[in-house]
């Protein structure tokens, strides 16, 4: 979501005459749009700020910090780096031109260079999209769930939904501009509309979006507690909704899930993904896991490992637990030693790599519709994503970037799949359902 907000910052400042530059050393204004969800991301920002401040003592440029870290650590940032010129919160991007002009005017009091509001709305921003074939569209912001380890409700506020009209208008506009794929964004998209019943629910929104003739629709992220059968059925019936579900589980142990305030059990999670696979053929389910949550024992961790066996995820994003100041779990002793967390993380990665490879082998010799995303310079091949979000490498010409083509899968490894394009080039067969005019689903 931050990367989409950054597109909003770029678009807004472009309206005020600023241009993006490739080299930070040539910038008049440097802005960090930060994330505070993980300690690692935060440390990276502090490291970068430290490097930059050395240069700031010698050359003149404005330095601003925004996003989650500014929202929840304003005092710490200003105390540690008084050289920061301006700070803005998670819903204060529209204030940026004013903050920058105040800094340029030199006269402003430091407090006039800080804008941190209580997050309670969704900013309307003139997004300057980095891709001309894949677009992100925000549908909700914030989250009302308060998982014990998570800073999001504090940094981004309670969940707010955008109106279906605004969403459909934006998806229609990008479709008219020739975009091939839209990613509907929210911290917890399945809870869409719960803050405003007039908006309907997520299944209803998906149904409306799927009638826009954009070839591919994805969404992220979902919460297992809020996922409904209606959403799964909508995914199955609309031809342009891709067969990928990112469903963060976080742990395989019920004891830890309860401590995390996740509000589902391992059995409920497994039943949900079994249902999802029955409803949506060829569904690829991916997940997030945390290892080393306070009090996580070897028995708890072995339940996370066995969850991998049972769930057969396509891929897993695993993180070592780190306490986030201000969250509920930050009050608990961080009692799993760092080396144990690292060992558990490596065990998850090792086992998951094998599982992912076994799952990918099932795709060998199949034809897949692939949206070509770019050139892998190292491999000298193109790369793209299948509808189920798996990456494929294949030889081809750069002119194919942004197109949806058919690729035959020939090789599976622990990394990406490898394949070849059909000659002459074949675009996936069109087979819309429910009146959707779109490509692909019939091609595999
Ligand atoms: Fe954070 Fe996701 Fe839990 Fe919301 S549902 S509090 S965003 S982990």
CSV table of C-alpha atoms and ligand atoms in Angstrom, one decimal:
chain,number,residue,atom,x,y,z
A,1,UNK,CA,0.0,0.0,0.0
A,2,UNK,CA,2.9,2.3,0.7
A,3,UNK,CA,4.1,2.0,-2.8
A,4,UNK,CA,0.7,3.1,-4.1
A,5,UNK,CA,0.8,6.1,-1.7
A,6,UNK,CA,4.2,6.9,-3.1
A,7,UNK,CA,2.6,7.1,-6.5
A,8,UNK,CA,0.2,9.6,-5.0
A,9,UNK,CA,3.0,11.7,-3.6
A,10,UNK,CA,4.7,11.7,-7.0
A,11,UNK,CA,1.5,12.7,-8.8
A,12,UNK,CA,0.6,15.4,-6.3
A,13,UNK,CA,4.1,17.0,-6.4
A,14,UNK,CA,4.1,16.8,-10.2
A,15,UNK,CA,1.1,19.2,-10.2
A,16,UNK,CA,3.3,21.6,-8.3
A,17,UNK,CA,6.2,21.5,-10.8
A,18,UNK,CA,8.4,18.8,-9.2
A,19,UNK,CA,9.8,15.9,-11.2
A,20,UNK,CA,11.0,12.5,-10.1
A,21,UNK,CA,14.8,12.0,-10.4
A,22,UNK,CA,16.8,8.8,-10.6
A,23,UNK,CA,19.7,10.0,-8.5
A,24,UNK,CA,19.1,11.0,-4.9
A,25,UNK,CA,22.2,13.1,-5.0
A,26,UNK,CA,20.6,15.4,-7.5
A,27,UNK,CA,17.3,15.8,-5.7
A,28,UNK,CA,16.1,19.2,-4.2
A,29,UNK,CA,13.6,17.4,-2.0
A,30,UNK,CA,14.1,13.8,-0.6
A,31,UNK,CA,11.0,12.2,0.9
A,32,UNK,CA,10.9,8.9,2.8
A,33,UNK,CA,7.5,7.3,2.8
A,34,UNK,CA,7.9,4.9,5.6
A,35,UNK,CA,6.5,1.7,7.0
A,36,UNK,CA,6.6,0.7,10.7
A,37,UNK,CA,5.0,-2.8,10.4
A,38,UNK,CA,8.4,-4.5,10.8
A,39,UNK,CA,11.4,-3.5,12.8
A,40,UNK,CA,13.6,-4.3,9.9
A,41,UNK,CA,11.9,-1.8,7.6
A,42,UNK,CA,12.2,0.8,10.3
A,43,UNK,CA,15.9,0.2,10.9
A,44,UNK,CA,16.5,0.6,7.2
A,45,UNK,CA,14.9,4.0,7.2
A,46,UNK,CA,17.0,5.1,10.3
A,47,UNK,CA,20.1,3.8,8.4
A,48,UNK,CA,19.3,5.7,5.3
A,49,UNK,CA,18.5,8.9,7.2
A,50,UNK,CA,21.8,8.6,9.0
A,51,UNK,CA,23.7,8.4,5.7
A,52,UNK,CA,21.7,11.2,4.1
A,53,UNK,CA,22.1,13.6,7.1
A,54,UNK,CA,25.9,13.5,6.6
A,55,UNK,CA,25.4,14.8,3.1
A,56,UNK,CA,22.7,17.3,4.2
A,57,UNK,CA,25.4,19.1,6.3
A,58,UNK,CA,27.3,19.9,3.1
A,59,UNK,CA,24.6,20.4,0.5
A,60,UNK,CA,21.2,22.0,0.5
A,61,UNK,CA,18.1,19.9,0.0
A,62,UNK,CA,14.9,19.4,1.9
A,63,UNK,CA,14.4,16.2,3.7
A,64,UNK,CA,10.9,14.9,4.6
A,65,UNK,CA,9.6,11.8,6.4
A,66,UNK,CA,6.1,10.6,6.1
A,67,UNK,CA,3.9,7.5,6.5
A,68,UNK,CA,3.6,5.1,9.5
A,69,UNK,CA,6.9,6.0,11.2
A,70,UNK,CA,6.1,9.7,11.2
A,71,UNK,CA,2.6,9.0,12.4
A,72,UNK,CA,3.7,6.9,15.4
A,73,UNK,CA,7.2,8.1,16.1
A,74,UNK,CA,7.1,11.9,15.5
A,75,UNK,CA,8.9,12.8,18.7
A,76,UNK,CA,11.6,10.1,18.3
A,77,UNK,CA,12.3,11.1,14.8
A,78,UNK,CA,12.6,14.9,15.5
A,79,UNK,CA,14.7,14.2,18.6
A,80,UNK,CA,17.1,11.9,16.8
A,81,UNK,CA,17.3,13.8,13.6
A,82,UNK,CA,16.5,17.5,14.1
A,83,UNK,CA,17.8,18.1,10.6
A,84,UNK,CA,14.5,16.6,9.2
A,85,UNK,CA,12.7,19.5,7.5
A,86,UNK,CA,9.2,18.3,7.5
A,87,UNK,CA,7.0,15.4,8.7
A,88,UNK,CA,3.7,14.2,7.5
A,89,UNK,CA,1.3,11.5,8.7
A,90,UNK,CA,-0.4,8.6,6.9
A,91,UNK,CA,-3.3,10.8,5.8
A,92,UNK,CA,-1.5,14.1,5.3
A,93,UNK,CA,-0.1,13.7,1.9
A,94,UNK,CA,-2.2,16.5,0.5
A,95,UNK,CA,-0.4,18.9,2.9
A,96,UNK,CA,2.9,18.2,1.3
A,97,UNK,CA,3.0,21.2,-1.1
A,98,UNK,CA,2.2,23.5,1.8
A,99,UNK,CA,4.9,21.9,4.1
A,100,UNK,CA,7.5,22.1,1.3
A,101,UNK,CA,6.7,25.8,0.6
A,102,UNK,CA,6.9,26.6,4.3
A,103,UNK,CA,10.4,25.0,4.4
A,104,UNK,CA,11.5,26.9,1.3
A,105,UNK,CA,10.2,30.1,2.9
A,106,UNK,CA,12.7,29.4,5.7
A,107,UNK,CA,10.5,31.4,8.1
A,108,UNK,CA,8.3,28.6,9.4
A,109,UNK,CA,8.4,27.5,12.9
A,110,UNK,CA,9.4,23.8,13.2
A,111,UNK,CA,5.9,23.0,14.4
A,112,UNK,CA,4.5,24.4,11.1
A,113,UNK,CA,6.5,21.9,9.2
A,114,UNK,CA,4.7,18.9,10.8
A,115,UNK,CA,1.3,17.6,9.8
A,116,UNK,CA,0.1,14.5,11.6
A,117,UNK,CA,-3.7,14.2,11.6
A,118,UNK,CA,-5.8,11.5,13.2
A,119,UNK,CA,-6.4,9.1,10.3
A,120,UNK,CA,-10.1,9.2,9.6
A,121,UNK,CA,-10.5,9.6,5.8
A,122,UNK,CA,-9.1,8.3,2.5
A,123,UNK,CA,-7.1,11.0,0.7
A,124,UNK,CA,-8.0,11.7,-2.9
A,125,UNK,CA,-4.6,11.8,-4.7
A,126,UNK,CA,-3.6,12.2,-8.4
A,127,UNK,CA,-1.7,9.0,-8.6
A,128,UNK,CA,1.2,8.9,-11.0
A,129,UNK,CA,1.4,5.2,-11.8
A,130,UNK,CA,4.8,3.6,-12.4
A,131,UNK,CA,3.4,0.9,-14.7
A,132,UNK,CA,1.3,1.5,-17.8
A,133,UNK,CA,-0.3,-2.0,-17.6
A,134,UNK,CA,-0.7,-2.8,-13.9
A,135,UNK,CA,-2.5,-0.4,-11.5
A,136,UNK,CA,-3.3,-0.3,-7.8
A,137,UNK,CA,-6.6,1.0,-6.6
A,138,UNK,CA,-7.3,1.6,-2.9
A,139,UNK,CA,-10.6,0.2,-1.6
A,140,UNK,CA,-10.0,0.4,2.1
A,141,UNK,CA,-7.5,2.1,4.4
A,142,UNK,CA,-6.7,1.3,8.0
A,143,UNK,CA,-7.8,-1.8,10.0
A,144,UNK,CA,-10.2,-2.4,12.9
A,145,UNK,CA,-8.8,-5.7,14.0
A,146,UNK,CA,-6.1,-5.0,16.5
A,147,UNK,CA,-4.0,-8.1,16.1
A,148,UNK,CA,-1.7,-8.0,19.1
A,149,UNK,CA,1.5,-7.6,17.1
A,150,UNK,CA,0.4,-5.1,14.5
A,151,UNK,CA,0.9,-1.3,14.4
A,152,UNK,CA,-1.5,-0.7,11.5
A,153,UNK,CA,-4.6,0.3,13.5
A,154,UNK,CA,-2.5,2.9,15.4
A,155,UNK,CA,-0.6,4.2,12.4
A,156,UNK,CA,-3.3,4.1,9.8
A,157,UNK,CA,-6.5,4.3,11.9
A,158,UNK,CA,-9.6,2.3,11.9
A,159,UNK,CA,-10.9,0.8,8.6
A,160,UNK,CA,-12.5,3.2,6.1
A,161,UNK,CA,-14.0,2.0,2.9
A,162,UNK,CA,-14.1,4.0,-0.3
A,163,UNK,CA,-17.5,4.2,-2.0
A,164,UNK,CA,-18.2,1.6,-4.7
A,165,UNK,CA,-18.8,4.4,-7.2
A,166,UNK,CA,-15.3,5.9,-6.7
A,167,UNK,CA,-13.7,2.5,-7.0
A,168,UNK,CA,-15.6,1.5,-10.2
A,169,UNK,CA,-14.9,4.9,-11.7
A,170,UNK,CA,-11.2,4.5,-11.1
A,171,UNK,CA,-11.1,1.0,-12.4
A,172,UNK,CA,-13.1,2.0,-15.5
A,173,UNK,CA,-10.7,4.9,-16.1
A,174,UNK,CA,-7.6,2.8,-16.0
A,175,UNK,CA,-9.3,0.2,-18.2
A,176,UNK,CA,-10.0,2.9,-20.8
A,177,UNK,CA,-6.3,3.8,-20.6
A,178,UNK,CA,-5.4,0.3,-21.6
A,179,UNK,CA,-4.3,-1.2,-18.2
A,180,UNK,CA,-4.4,-5.0,-18.1
A,181,UNK,CA,-4.5,-5.6,-14.4
A,182,UNK,CA,-5.9,-3.9,-11.3
A,183,UNK,CA,-4.8,-4.7,-7.8
A,184,UNK,CA,-7.5,-3.8,-5.3
A,185,UNK,CA,-5.8,-2.7,-2.1
A,186,UNK,CA,-6.6,-2.7,1.5
A,187,UNK,CA,-5.2,-3.9,4.8
A,188,UNK,CA,-8.2,-6.2,5.1
A,189,UNK,CA,-10.2,-6.1,1.9
A,190,UNK,CA,-12.7,-8.8,3.0
A,191,UNK,CA,-14.0,-6.4,5.6
A,192,UNK,CA,-14.9,-3.9,2.9
A,193,UNK,CA,-18.1,-2.0,3.7
A,194,UNK,CA,-18.4,-2.9,7.4
A,195,UNK,CA,-17.9,0.7,8.3
A,196,UNK,CA,-20.7,1.8,6.0
A,197,UNK,CA,-23.4,-0.8,5.2
A,198,UNK,CA,-24.6,1.4,2.3
A,199,UNK,CA,-21.5,0.3,0.4
A,200,UNK,CA,-22.4,-3.4,0.5
A,201,UNK,CA,-19.8,-6.1,1.1
A,202,UNK,CA,-16.6,-7.2,-0.6
A,203,UNK,CA,-18.3,-9.9,-2.6
A,204,UNK,CA,-20.7,-7.3,-4.0
A,205,UNK,CA,-17.9,-4.9,-4.8
A,206,UNK,CA,-16.0,-7.7,-6.6
A,207,UNK,CA,-19.1,-8.5,-8.6
A,208,UNK,CA,-19.3,-4.8,-9.7
A,209,UNK,CA,-15.6,-4.5,-10.5
A,210,UNK,CA,-15.6,-7.7,-12.5
A,211,UNK,CA,-18.1,-6.2,-14.9
A,212,UNK,CA,-15.5,-3.6,-15.9
A,213,UNK,CA,-13.8,-5.2,-18.9
A,214,UNK,CA,-10.3,-5.2,-17.4
A,215,UNK,CA,-8.5,-8.5,-18.1
A,216,UNK,CA,-7.2,-9.2,-14.7
A,217,UNK,CA,-8.4,-8.3,-11.1
A,218,UNK,CA,-6.4,-9.1,-8.0
A,219,UNK,CA,-6.8,-8.1,-4.4
A,220,UNK,CA,-4.7,-8.0,-1.3
A,221,UNK,CA,-4.8,-8.6,1.7
A,222,UNK,CA,-7.5,-10.8,3.2
A,223,UNK,CA,-8.1,-11.9,6.7
A,224,UNK,CA,-9.1,-15.5,7.2
A,225,UNK,CA,-11.8,-14.5,9.8
A,226,UNK,CA,-13.5,-12.2,7.3
A,227,UNK,CA,-13.3,-14.3,4.1
A,228,UNK,CA,-16.7,-15.4,3.0
A,229,UNK,CA,-18.0,-18.1,0.7
A,230,UNK,CA,-19.7,-15.4,-1.4
A,231,UNK,CA,-16.3,-13.9,-2.1
A,232,UNK,CA,-14.9,-17.3,-3.1
A,233,UNK,CA,-17.9,-17.9,-5.4
A,234,UNK,CA,-17.5,-14.5,-7.0
A,235,UNK,CA,-13.8,-15.4,-7.7
A,236,UNK,CA,-14.9,-18.6,-9.2
A,237,UNK,CA,-17.6,-17.2,-11.4
A,238,UNK,CA,-16.0,-13.9,-12.7
A,239,UNK,CA,-13.6,-14.7,-15.5
A,240,UNK,CA,-11.3,-11.7,-14.9
A,241,UNK,CA,-10.7,-12.3,-11.2
A,242,UNK,CA,-7.4,-14.2,-10.9
A,243,UNK,CA,-7.0,-17.5,-9.0
A,244,UNK,CA,-4.7,-16.2,-6.3
A,245,UNK,CA,-5.6,-15.7,-2.6
A,246,UNK,CA,-3.2,-14.2,-0.2
A,247,UNK,CA,-4.5,-15.3,3.2
A,248,UNK,CA,-2.1,-14.6,6.1
A,249,UNK,CA,-2.3,-17.3,8.7
A,250,UNK,CA,0.6,-16.1,10.9
A,251,UNK,CA,0.9,-19.3,13.0
A,252,UNK,CA,-0.1,-23.0,13.0
A,253,UNK,CA,-0.6,-23.1,16.8
A,254,UNK,CA,-4.1,-22.3,18.3
A,255,UNK,CA,-2.4,-21.1,21.5
A,256,UNK,CA,-0.4,-18.5,19.5
A,257,UNK,CA,-3.2,-17.5,17.3
A,258,UNK,CA,-5.3,-16.7,20.4
A,259,UNK,CA,-2.4,-14.7,21.8
A,260,UNK,CA,-2.2,-12.8,18.6
A,261,UNK,CA,-5.9,-12.0,18.7
A,262,UNK,CA,-6.4,-13.5,15.2
A,263,UNK,CA,-9.9,-14.9,16.1
A,264,UNK,CA,-9.7,-18.1,14.1
A,265,UNK,CA,-8.3,-21.5,14.8
A,266,UNK,CA,-5.9,-23.6,12.7
A,267,UNK,CA,-8.8,-26.0,12.0
A,268,UNK,CA,-11.0,-23.1,10.8
A,269,UNK,CA,-8.2,-21.8,8.6
A,270,UNK,CA,-7.6,-25.2,7.0
A,271,UNK,CA,-11.3,-25.7,6.4
A,272,UNK,CA,-11.4,-22.3,4.7
A,273,UNK,CA,-8.6,-23.1,2.3
A,274,UNK,CA,-10.1,-26.5,1.6
A,275,UNK,CA,-13.4,-24.9,0.7
A,276,UNK,CA,-11.6,-22.2,-1.4
A,277,UNK,CA,-9.8,-24.9,-3.4
A,278,UNK,CA,-13.0,-26.8,-4.0
A,279,UNK,CA,-14.8,-23.6,-5.2
A,280,UNK,CA,-11.9,-22.2,-7.3
A,281,UNK,CA,-10.1,-24.7,-9.4
A,282,UNK,CA,-6.3,-24.1,-9.7
A,283,UNK,CA,-6.3,-21.6,-6.8
A,284,UNK,CA,-2.9,-20.7,-5.5
A,285,UNK,CA,-3.0,-19.8,-1.9
A,286,UNK,CA,-0.1,-17.8,-0.3
A,287,UNK,CA,0.4,-16.7,3.3
A,288,UNK,CA,2.3,-14.7,5.9
A,289,UNK,CA,3.8,-16.4,9.0
A,290,UNK,CA,5.5,-15.0,12.0
A,291,UNK,CA,8.0,-17.1,14.0
A,292,UNK,CA,9.2,-16.4,17.5
A,293,UNK,CA,6.1,-14.7,18.8
A,294,UNK,CA,6.4,-14.3,22.7
A,295,UNK,CA,6.2,-17.7,24.4
A,296,UNK,CA,6.3,-19.6,21.1
A,297,UNK,CA,7.5,-23.1,22.2
A,298,UNK,CA,9.0,-25.8,20.0
A,299,UNK,CA,5.6,-27.5,20.1
A,300,UNK,CA,3.9,-24.4,18.8
A,301,UNK,CA,6.5,-24.0,16.1
A,302,UNK,CA,6.2,-27.6,15.0
A,303,UNK,CA,2.5,-26.9,14.5
A,304,UNK,CA,3.5,-24.0,12.1
A,305,UNK,CA,5.8,-26.4,10.2
A,306,UNK,CA,3.0,-29.0,10.0
A,307,UNK,CA,0.6,-26.3,8.7
A,308,UNK,CA,2.9,-26.0,5.7
A,309,UNK,CA,2.5,-29.7,5.0
A,310,UNK,CA,-1.3,-29.5,5.2
A,311,UNK,CA,-1.9,-26.2,3.5
A,312,UNK,CA,0.5,-26.6,0.6
A,313,UNK,CA,1.0,-22.9,0.1
A,314,UNK,CA,2.3,-21.7,-3.2
A,315,UNK,CA,4.6,-19.3,-1.3
A,316,UNK,CA,5.1,-18.0,2.2
A,317,UNK,CA,6.3,-14.7,3.5
A,318,UNK,CA,7.9,-15.4,6.9
A,319,UNK,CA,9.1,-12.9,9.4
A,320,UNK,CA,10.8,-13.1,12.7
A,321,UNK,CA,8.7,-11.5,15.4
A,322,UNK,CA,9.8,-8.0,16.5
A,323,UNK,CA,7.8,-6.0,19.1
A,324,UNK,CA,6.3,-2.8,17.7
A,325,UNK,CA,6.1,-0.1,20.3
A,326,UNK,CA,2.5,0.7,21.2
A,327,UNK,CA,1.0,-2.6,20.2
A,328,UNK,CA,-0.4,-5.1,22.8
A,329,UNK,CA,2.3,-7.7,22.3
A,330,UNK,CA,5.0,-5.1,22.9
A,331,UNK,CA,4.1,-5.4,26.6
A,332,UNK,CA,5.1,-9.1,26.6
A,333,UNK,CA,8.6,-10.2,27.2
A,334,UNK,CA,10.2,-10.9,23.7
A,335,UNK,CA,11.4,-14.2,25.1
A,336,UNK,CA,12.3,-16.3,22.1
A,337,UNK,CA,16.1,-15.8,21.5
A,338,UNK,CA,17.2,-14.2,18.2
A,339,UNK,CA,19.1,-17.3,17.2
A,340,UNK,CA,16.0,-19.5,17.8
A,341,UNK,CA,13.9,-17.1,15.7
A,342,UNK,CA,16.5,-17.3,12.9
A,343,UNK,CA,16.6,-21.1,13.1
A,344,UNK,CA,12.8,-21.3,12.9
A,345,UNK,CA,12.7,-18.9,10.0
A,346,UNK,CA,15.2,-21.0,8.1
A,347,UNK,CA,13.3,-24.2,8.8
A,348,UNK,CA,10.1,-22.6,7.4
A,349,UNK,CA,12.0,-21.4,4.3
A,350,UNK,CA,13.6,-24.7,3.6
A,351,UNK,CA,10.5,-26.8,3.9
A,352,UNK,CA,8.4,-24.2,2.0
A,353,UNK,CA,10.9,-24.2,-0.9
A,354,UNK,CA,10.4,-27.9,-1.3
A,355,UNK,CA,6.6,-27.7,-1.1
A,356,UNK,CA,6.5,-24.8,-3.6
A,357,UNK,CA,8.7,-26.8,-6.0
A,358,UNK,CA,6.5,-29.9,-5.7
A,359,UNK,CA,3.4,-27.7,-6.4
A,360,UNK,CA,5.1,-26.1,-9.4
A,361,UNK,CA,6.0,-29.4,-10.9
A,362,UNK,CA,2.3,-30.1,-11.3
A,363,UNK,CA,2.2,-27.2,-13.9
A,364,UNK,CA,4.8,-28.7,-16.2
A,365,UNK,CA,3.7,-29.0,-19.9
A,366,UNK,CA,0.7,-26.8,-19.2
A,367,UNK,CA,-0.1,-23.6,-21.1
A,368,UNK,CA,-0.5,-20.5,-19.0
A,369,UNK,CA,-1.7,-17.0,-19.7
A,370,UNK,CA,1.1,-14.7,-18.6
A,371,UNK,CA,1.1,-10.9,-18.2
A,372,UNK,CA,4.6,-10.0,-19.3
A,373,UNK,CA,6.1,-7.7,-16.7
A,374,UNK,CA,9.7,-7.0,-17.7
A,375,UNK,CA,13.1,-8.2,-18.7
A,376,UNK,CA,15.2,-10.2,-16.3
A,377,UNK,CA,18.7,-8.8,-17.2
A,378,UNK,CA,20.6,-11.5,-15.3
A,379,UNK,CA,18.8,-14.4,-17.0
A,380,UNK,CA,18.4,-12.5,-20.3
A,381,UNK,CA,14.8,-13.5,-20.4
A,382,UNK,CA,11.4,-11.9,-20.1
A,383,UNK,CA,9.4,-12.5,-16.9
A,384,UNK,CA,5.7,-12.4,-16.2
A,385,UNK,CA,3.0,-13.6,-13.9
A,386,UNK,CA,0.5,-16.3,-14.4
A,387,UNK,CA,-3.1,-15.7,-13.2
A,388,UNK,CA,-2.2,-17.5,-10.0
A,389,UNK,CA,0.6,-15.1,-9.3
A,390,UNK,CA,3.5,-17.5,-10.0
A,391,UNK,CA,6.4,-16.0,-11.9
A,392,UNK,CA,7.6,-17.5,-15.2
A,393,UNK,CA,10.8,-16.7,-17.1
A,394,UNK,CA,10.8,-17.2,-20.9
A,395,UNK,CA,12.8,-16.0,-23.9
A,396,UNK,CA,11.2,-13.2,-25.9
A,397,UNK,CA,11.4,-9.7,-27.1
A,398,UNK,CA,10.9,-6.6,-24.9
A,399,UNK,CA,8.1,-5.4,-27.1
A,400,UNK,CA,5.9,-8.0,-25.3
A,401,UNK,CA,6.2,-6.2,-22.0
A,402,UNK,CA,2.7,-5.3,-20.9
A,403,UNK,CA,1.0,-8.0,-23.1
A,404,UNK,CA,-0.8,-11.1,-22.0
A,405,UNK,CA,0.5,-14.1,-23.9
A,406,UNK,CA,0.5,-17.9,-23.7
A,407,UNK,CA,3.5,-19.6,-22.3
A,408,UNK,CA,4.2,-23.3,-22.1
A,409,UNK,CA,5.7,-24.3,-18.7
A,410,UNK,CA,8.8,-26.4,-19.3
A,411,UNK,CA,10.9,-26.3,-16.2
A,412,UNK,CA,10.3,-26.0,-12.5
A,413,UNK,CA,12.9,-25.0,-9.9
A,414,UNK,CA,13.0,-23.6,-6.4
A,415,UNK,CA,12.9,-20.1,-8.0
A,416,UNK,CA,10.7,-19.1,-10.9
A,417,UNK,CA,9.1,-21.4,-13.5
A,418,UNK,CA,10.7,-21.4,-16.9
A,419,UNK,CA,8.8,-21.8,-20.2
A,420,UNK,CA,8.6,-20.8,-23.8
A,421,UNK,CA,6.1,-18.8,-25.9
A,422,UNK,CA,4.1,-20.5,-28.5
A,423,UNK,CA,5.1,-19.6,-32.0
A,424,UNK,CA,3.4,-17.8,-33.7
A,425,UNK,CA,2.6,-15.9,-30.5
A,426,UNK,CA,-0.7,-16.8,-29.1
A,427,UNK,CA,-2.9,-14.6,-27.0
A,428,UNK,CA,-5.0,-16.6,-24.5
A,429,UNK,CA,-8.4,-17.7,-25.6
A,430,UNK,CA,-11.3,-15.4,-24.6
A,431,UNK,CA,-13.9,-17.0,-22.5
A,432,UNK,CA,-15.9,-14.6,-20.4
A,433,UNK,CA,-18.3,-15.6,-17.8
A,434,UNK,CA,-21.2,-13.5,-16.5
A,435,UNK,CA,-20.9,-11.2,-19.5
A,436,UNK,CA,-17.2,-10.3,-18.8
A,437,UNK,CA,-15.3,-9.6,-21.9
A,438,UNK,CA,-11.9,-10.9,-21.0
A,439,UNK,CA,-9.2,-13.3,-21.8
A,440,UNK,CA,-7.4,-16.2,-20.4
A,441,UNK,CA,-9.3,-18.5,-18.1
A,442,UNK,CA,-10.0,-21.0,-20.8
A,443,UNK,CA,-6.4,-21.2,-21.8
A,444,UNK,CA,-5.1,-23.6,-19.3
B,1,LIG,FE1,-2.7,-5.7,11.2
B,1,LIG,FE2,-3.8,-7.3,9.4
B,1,LIG,FE3,-4.3,-7.7,12.0
B,1,LIG,FE4,-5.3,-5.6,10.7
B,1,LIG,S1,-5.8,-7.7,10.3
B,1,LIG,S2,-4.4,-5.6,12.7
B,1,LIG,S3,-3.6,-5.1,9.3
B,1,LIG,S4,-2.3,-7.9,11.0
